[in-house]
Structures are given as structure tokens and as C-alpha cells.
GROMACS .gro file of C-alpha atoms in nm:
model
  259
    1CYS     CA    1  -4.692   1.549   5.452
    2CYS     CA    2  -4.694   1.903   5.320
    3PHE     CA    3  -4.447   2.001   5.047
    4LEU     CA    4  -4.434   2.325   4.849
    5ALA     CA    5  -4.463   2.214   4.487
    6HIS     CA    6  -4.278   2.355   4.182
    7PRO     CA    7  -4.180   2.672   4.372
    8PHE     CA    8  -4.007   2.854   4.085
    9GLU     CA    9  -4.181   2.826   3.752
   10ARG     CA   10  -4.230   3.049   3.448
   11ASP     CA   11  -4.545   3.098   3.249
   12VAL     CA   12  -4.550   3.017   2.878
   13PRO     CA   13  -4.828   3.237   2.733
   14ILE     CA   14  -4.771   3.129   2.374
   15ALA     CA   15  -4.851   2.772   2.480
   16ASN     CA   16  -5.128   2.878   2.721
   17GLU     CA   17  -4.930   2.747   3.019
   18PRO     CA   18  -4.962   2.964   3.334
   19ASN     CA   19  -4.714   2.993   3.618
   20TYR     CA   20  -4.807   2.753   3.897
   21GLY     CA   21  -4.511   2.844   4.117
   22TRP     CA   22  -4.521   2.893   4.492
   23HIS     CA   23  -4.508   3.260   4.597
   24ASP     CA   24  -4.590   3.292   4.970
   25TRP     CA   25  -4.267   3.231   5.162
   26ASN     CA   26  -4.403   3.372   5.488
   27ILE     CA   27  -4.591   3.055   5.576
   28ASP     CA   28  -4.479   2.791   5.823
   29GLY     CA   29  -4.575   2.436   5.908
   30TYR     CA   30  -4.471   2.266   5.585
   31HIS     CA   31  -4.232   1.972   5.578
   32GLY     CA   32  -4.033   2.045   5.267
   33LEU     CA   33  -3.978   2.169   4.917
   34GLU     CA   34  -4.008   2.014   4.574
   35ILE     CA   35  -3.660   2.101   4.449
   36TRP     CA   36  -3.698   1.941   4.106
   37ASN     CA   37  -4.019   1.919   3.905
   38TYR     CA   38  -3.951   1.770   3.563
   39MET     CA   39  -4.253   1.937   3.401
   40SER     CA   40  -4.149   2.274   3.544
   41SER     CA   41  -3.797   2.227   3.409
   42ILE     CA   42  -3.935   2.178   3.060
   43LYS     CA   43  -4.175   2.472   3.095
   44ASN     CA   44  -3.887   2.693   3.205
   45GLU     CA   45  -3.677   2.584   2.908
   46LEU     CA   46  -3.971   2.664   2.680
   47ALA     CA   47  -4.011   3.006   2.842
   48ARG     CA   48  -3.644   3.085   2.794
   49GLY     CA   49  -3.645   2.971   2.433
   50LEU     CA   50  -3.971   3.141   2.341
   51SER     CA   51  -3.881   3.472   2.506
   52ASN     CA   52  -3.689   3.571   2.192
   53ILE     CA   53  -3.974   3.500   1.951
   54LEU     CA   54  -4.092   3.826   1.795
   55PHE     CA   55  -4.459   3.922   1.825
   56ASN     CA   56  -4.541   3.589   1.994
   57ASN     CA   57  -4.562   3.416   1.658
   58TYR     CA   58  -4.736   3.096   1.765
   59TYR     CA   59  -4.648   2.864   1.479
   60TYR     CA   60  -4.289   2.983   1.445
   61GLY     CA   61  -4.235   2.951   1.818
   62MET     CA   62  -4.392   2.609   1.843
   63VAL     CA   63  -4.212   2.464   1.540
   64ARG     CA   64  -3.868   2.621   1.587
   65VAL     CA   65  -3.846   2.623   1.967
   66ALA     CA   66  -4.113   2.416   2.140
   67LEU     CA   67  -4.111   2.102   1.928
   68PRO     CA   68  -3.735   2.039   1.965
   69ILE     CA   69  -3.760   2.082   2.342
   70ILE     CA   70  -4.064   1.862   2.397
   71SER     CA   71  -3.934   1.603   2.151
   72ASN     CA   72  -3.604   1.564   2.336
   73PRO     CA   73  -3.632   1.734   2.677
   74ASP     CA   74  -3.325   1.563   2.820
   75LYS     CA   75  -3.109   1.755   2.574
   76TYR     CA   76  -3.219   2.080   2.740
   77VAL     CA   77  -3.287   1.994   3.106
   78ALA     CA   78  -2.968   2.007   3.313
   79GLY     CA   79  -3.097   2.005   3.671
   80PRO     CA   80  -3.319   2.185   3.921
   81GLU     CA   81  -3.370   2.558   3.881
   82PRO     CA   82  -3.082   2.739   4.058
   83ALA     CA   83  -3.339   2.966   4.225
   84VAL     CA   84  -3.496   2.662   4.394
   85LEU     CA   85  -3.164   2.538   4.530
   86ASN     CA   86  -3.077   2.889   4.647
   87LYS     CA   87  -3.406   2.921   4.833
   88TRP     CA   88  -3.361   2.577   4.989
   89ASP     CA   89  -3.012   2.669   5.111
   90GLN     CA   90  -3.144   2.997   5.252
   91LEU     CA   91  -3.414   2.814   5.447
   92LEU     CA   92  -3.167   2.556   5.577
   93ALA     CA   93  -2.928   2.832   5.686
   94THR     CA   94  -3.196   2.969   5.920
   95GLY     CA   95  -3.189   2.642   6.112
   96LYS     CA   96  -3.511   2.505   5.966
   97ARG     CA   97  -3.546   2.141   5.876
   98VAL     CA   98  -3.663   2.144   5.514
   99ALA     CA   99  -3.686   1.810   5.336
  100ALA     CA  100  -3.655   1.788   4.958
  101VAL     CA  101  -3.846   1.580   4.705
  102GLY     CA  102  -3.841   1.551   4.326
  103ASN     CA  103  -4.128   1.470   4.096
  104SER     CA  104  -4.197   1.392   3.733
  105ASP     CA  105  -4.536   1.571   3.740
  106ALA     CA  106  -4.656   1.336   3.466
  107HIS     CA  107  -4.965   1.436   3.269
  108ALA     CA  108  -4.912   1.285   2.922
  109THR     CA  109  -5.082   1.593   2.772
  110VAL     CA  110  -5.154   1.590   2.399
  111TYR     CA  111  -5.054   1.909   2.212
  112SER     CA  112  -5.137   1.989   1.851
  113VAL     CA  113  -4.960   2.209   1.598
  114GLY     CA  114  -5.165   2.199   1.280
  115PRO     CA  115  -5.196   1.832   1.180
  116VAL     CA  116  -4.914   1.727   1.413
  117LYS     CA  117  -5.013   1.584   1.751
  118ARG     CA  118  -4.772   1.475   2.020
  119VAL     CA  119  -4.799   1.344   2.373
  120VAL     CA  120  -4.579   1.567   2.586
  121LEU     CA  121  -4.401   1.382   2.866
  122PRO     CA  122  -4.543   1.030   2.824
  123TYR     CA  123  -4.582   0.845   3.151
  124TYR     CA  124  -4.296   0.603   3.089
  125ASP     CA  125  -4.055   0.884   3.001
  126CYS     CA  126  -4.150   1.077   3.313
  127PHE     CA  127  -4.125   0.785   3.552
  128THR     CA  128  -3.774   0.710   3.428
  129ALA     CA  129  -3.655   1.070   3.472
  130VAL     CA  130  -3.681   1.250   3.809
  131ASN     CA  131  -3.764   1.034   4.111
  132THR     CA  132  -3.747   1.048   4.489
  133HIS     CA  133  -3.572   0.752   4.653
  134ILE     CA  134  -3.658   0.687   5.017
  135LEU     CA  135  -3.492   0.500   5.304
  136THR     CA  136  -3.761   0.347   5.525
  137ALA     CA  137  -3.710   0.250   5.888
  138GLU     CA  138  -3.806  -0.108   5.803
  139GLU     CA  139  -3.897  -0.307   5.494
  140LEU     CA  140  -4.230  -0.257   5.320
  141ASN     CA  141  -4.453  -0.564   5.349
  142GLY     CA  142  -4.738  -0.490   5.110
  143ASP     CA  143  -4.986  -0.387   5.379
  144VAL     CA  144  -5.119  -0.048   5.274
  145GLU     CA  145  -5.149   0.110   5.619
  146HIS     CA  146  -4.815  -0.024   5.737
  147ASP     CA  147  -4.630   0.085   5.423
  148LYS     CA  148  -4.803   0.423   5.402
  149LYS     CA  149  -4.678   0.518   5.749
  150LEU     CA  150  -4.322   0.419   5.662
  151ILE     CA  151  -4.323   0.607   5.331
  152LEU     CA  152  -4.473   0.926   5.474
  153ALA     CA  153  -4.233   0.919   5.769
  154ALA     CA  154  -3.934   0.888   5.534
  155LEU     CA  155  -4.058   1.180   5.323
  156ARG     CA  156  -4.129   1.402   5.626
  157GLN     CA  157  -3.791   1.332   5.782
  158GLY     CA  158  -3.599   1.376   5.458
  159ARG     CA  159  -3.460   1.023   5.457
  160SER     CA  160  -3.435   1.037   5.083
  161TRP     CA  161  -3.262   1.176   4.777
  162VAL     CA  162  -3.376   1.310   4.441
  163GLY     CA  163  -3.233   1.122   4.145
  164TYR     CA  164  -3.229   1.196   3.772
  165GLU     CA  165  -3.214   0.848   3.624
  166ARG     CA  166  -3.117   0.938   3.265
  167PRO     CA  167  -2.740   0.983   3.332
  168GLY     CA  168  -2.745   0.658   3.530
  169ASP     CA  169  -2.932   0.459   3.792
  170THR     CA  170  -2.910   0.639   4.128
  171LYS     CA  171  -3.004   0.334   4.332
  172GLY     CA  172  -2.742   0.260   4.596
  173PHE     CA  173  -2.651   0.621   4.675
  174ARG     CA  174  -2.573   0.682   5.041
  175PHE     CA  175  -2.488   0.988   5.251
  176THR     CA  176  -2.408   0.918   5.615
  177GLY     CA  177  -2.266   1.090   5.920
  178GLN     CA  178  -2.080   0.946   6.214
  179SER     CA  179  -1.969   1.084   6.550
  180ILE     CA  180  -2.089   0.991   6.897
  181ASN     CA  181  -2.402   0.886   6.708
  182LYS     CA  182  -2.466   0.780   6.349
  183GLY     CA  183  -2.715   0.910   6.098
  184VAL     CA  184  -2.836   0.913   5.741
  185MET     CA  185  -3.005   1.183   5.537
  186GLY     CA  186  -3.267   1.361   5.745
  187ASP     CA  187  -3.099   1.278   6.077
  188GLU     CA  188  -2.925   1.496   6.333
  189VAL     CA  189  -2.565   1.402   6.407
  190ARG     CA  190  -2.365   1.549   6.689
  191LEU     CA  191  -2.069   1.764   6.583
  192ASP     CA  192  -1.767   1.656   6.784
  193ALA     CA  193  -1.395   1.611   6.728
  194GLY     CA  194  -1.445   1.275   6.558
  195ALA     CA  195  -1.737   1.366   6.331
  196THR     CA  196  -1.716   1.260   5.966
  197LEU     CA  197  -1.947   1.274   5.666
  198GLN     CA  198  -1.930   1.004   5.399
  199VAL     CA  199  -2.075   1.000   5.049
  200LYS     CA  200  -2.101   0.687   4.835
  201ALA     CA  201  -2.226   0.731   4.477
  202PRO     CA  202  -2.336   0.436   4.259
  203ASP     CA  203  -2.096   0.544   3.982
  204LYS     CA  204  -1.821   0.797   3.921
  205ALA     CA  205  -1.936   1.157   3.938
  206HIS     CA  206  -1.848   1.511   4.034
  207ILE     CA  207  -1.950   1.501   4.401
  208LYS     CA  208  -2.006   1.820   4.598
  209LEU     CA  209  -2.074   1.855   4.970
  210ILE     CA  210  -2.266   2.176   5.036
  211ARG     CA  211  -2.339   2.366   5.356
  212HIS     CA  212  -2.590   2.652   5.334
  213GLY     CA  213  -2.508   2.713   4.967
  214GLU     CA  214  -2.129   2.691   5.001
  215VAL     CA  215  -1.929   2.399   4.862
  216VAL     CA  216  -1.714   2.273   5.150
  217ALA     CA  217  -1.567   1.966   4.977
  218GLU     CA  218  -1.572   1.813   4.629
  219VAL     CA  219  -1.413   1.541   4.420
  220HIS     CA  220  -1.419   1.479   4.045
  221ASN     CA  221  -1.476   1.147   3.870
  222GLU     CA  222  -1.497   0.958   4.199
  223THR     CA  223  -1.751   0.740   4.377
  224ASN     CA  224  -1.662   0.836   4.735
  225LEU     CA  225  -1.610   1.151   4.938
  226THR     CA  226  -1.519   1.178   5.307
  227HIS     CA  227  -1.517   1.507   5.495
  228ILE     CA  228  -1.437   1.613   5.851
  229PRO     CA  229  -1.675   1.902   5.928
  230VAL     CA  230  -1.579   2.186   6.160
  231GLU     CA  231  -1.905   2.384   6.166
  232PRO     CA  232  -2.262   2.293   6.259
  233GLY     CA  233  -2.533   2.324   5.999
  234ALA     CA  234  -2.723   2.143   5.726
  235TYR     CA  235  -2.495   1.950   5.489
  236ARG     CA  236  -2.628   1.816   5.161
  237VAL     CA  237  -2.477   1.645   4.857
  238GLU     CA  238  -2.496   1.703   4.483
  239CYS     CA  239  -2.361   1.459   4.224
  240HIS     CA  240  -2.323   1.563   3.860
  241ARG     CA  241  -2.250   1.347   3.556
  242GLU     CA  242  -2.201   1.393   3.183
  243HIS     CA  243  -2.509   1.308   2.976
  244LEU     CA  244  -2.577   1.392   2.612
  245GLY     CA  245  -2.254   1.591   2.597
  246GLN     CA  246  -2.327   1.817   2.894
  247PRO     CA  247  -2.288   1.801   3.274
  248ARG     CA  248  -2.622   1.720   3.434
  249GLY     CA  249  -2.750   1.718   3.787
  250TRP     CA  250  -2.773   1.352   3.885
  251ILE     CA  251  -2.828   1.317   4.260
  252PHE     CA  252  -2.946   1.573   4.517
  253SER     CA  253  -2.948   1.445   4.874
  254ASN     CA  254  -3.143   1.560   5.171
  255PRO     CA  255  -2.931   1.717   5.445
  256ILE     CA  256  -2.766   1.568   5.746
  257TYR     CA  257  -2.801   1.818   6.030
  258LEU     CA  258  -2.488   1.862   6.239
  259ARG     CA  259  -2.574   2.010   6.579
   0.00000   0.00000   0.00000
């Protein structure tokens, strides 16, 4: 599998953190895009907060801006970078199949400010934040070679969704299509007079059905959405929920491709 990692990222010079974003969009042959990198989200929040610090005052910036963010990142992180979602929608609109993944990018790096040391993004915190949930063609059985093929196939095909687990467990989410044939995320479904798309969220949320960047259907504070599509294209789902007093991105599905 080949995925373009943390495609839109800012550098944070005051913290000696370079920009590791992806810049060459003229390539081909990749399977998908990392639409949400938890570490990148925090770096981007740091960059935004530190951009107003005069003269790059290291200690002032770290104490007044960086420490609050790295101490409680979920207060500041609201979802994937809009630029990433925009680029994904642009690629999908060209007819390309572009699968999405999300990643914690866990490093458990230790940072020091004077006598204060803190582990930024401990492993447990990361692994309970942004995750990719996959739907395999058959059950895993513990055999490494067998399971590896199933997992990689699900990732390549986009039979998965990206979930932010802090607002609530995303297990049980489903996005399906039905017409003359049936499909799940990553599948092609024929667009005919009886075609429908169905969304089932594990809890109440603001559910949006999106085609090439345009919201074509949405419901608020519901667990289900059903839509009768009239145009071909790549349809994906976003679910948003309130968390820590602010709407947060919760679930980002891979597309169903209506042909």
C-alpha cells in the first residue's frame, strides 16, 4: 500500500519542528491519502498559536501557547485540516479512486522547558484518538500472512473509515449503497433509478453526505441518513459531534463510487 502521509503540515521553527508535508501532487500510482494525522493537527495548532509571538520569544511561546496545547490537545484539535479534505475532494472529482486513512503518528517525544519535562502525545493517548477502522473480506484468524493480505486489501480498496474516538466510540459505523448491486465503502455501485445510499452512525451526530466537496444531504442529531442519488461520483460521509464544548469531526468515511 502507498499512502501520501500528513500532506498539509506547518513548520514550527520555535519548537524546531520542520514541515514534513507532501508537496508533489503530480505523481501517480499511490493508493490514497492520510486525511487526518493527529500529530500534524497538533503541530498546526502550535503553528497558528505561535505565529503571533513577537520576536520568536522561545520561553514565552512555549509557556503561554505550546504547553496548554500539548497538555490538552483535544481542546484545540477539531478535525482534519480543511486543505486536506479539499484536496481529497478535488482528486475524487477527477474520477480517481483515492482511499483515506487516519493515523495517530505516535512518538511519545519528551520536550523540556527549563526544569519542566513532558511526554508529548503519550502512546495511550494517541492510540485512543485518531484511528482507521477497516472492513475485511473475511475474519482475521491470527495467521500473519493471511491477516496481512486482508488488512492491506481493505486499506487499498478504502473499505474503512477514519474515527476520532474522543467524542465517542466509532465502532459500528456503516455506509452502504444499494441498487442492482450492493456495496460498502470503497466499492463501486451502479447508479440506477433505484439506487440508495444509507448511513448508520453508532450515536447521534450531525451527518453529512458529500459528493466532490458539496454537501448533498445532511441530518442533525440523528443516527441514520438515507439518500437517493441522481448523479454519479464519489460519495463520502462526515459525522460531527460536540466534544469539550465544540463541534468536532468524529467520523470520515471512505467513498462509495457511483458509476
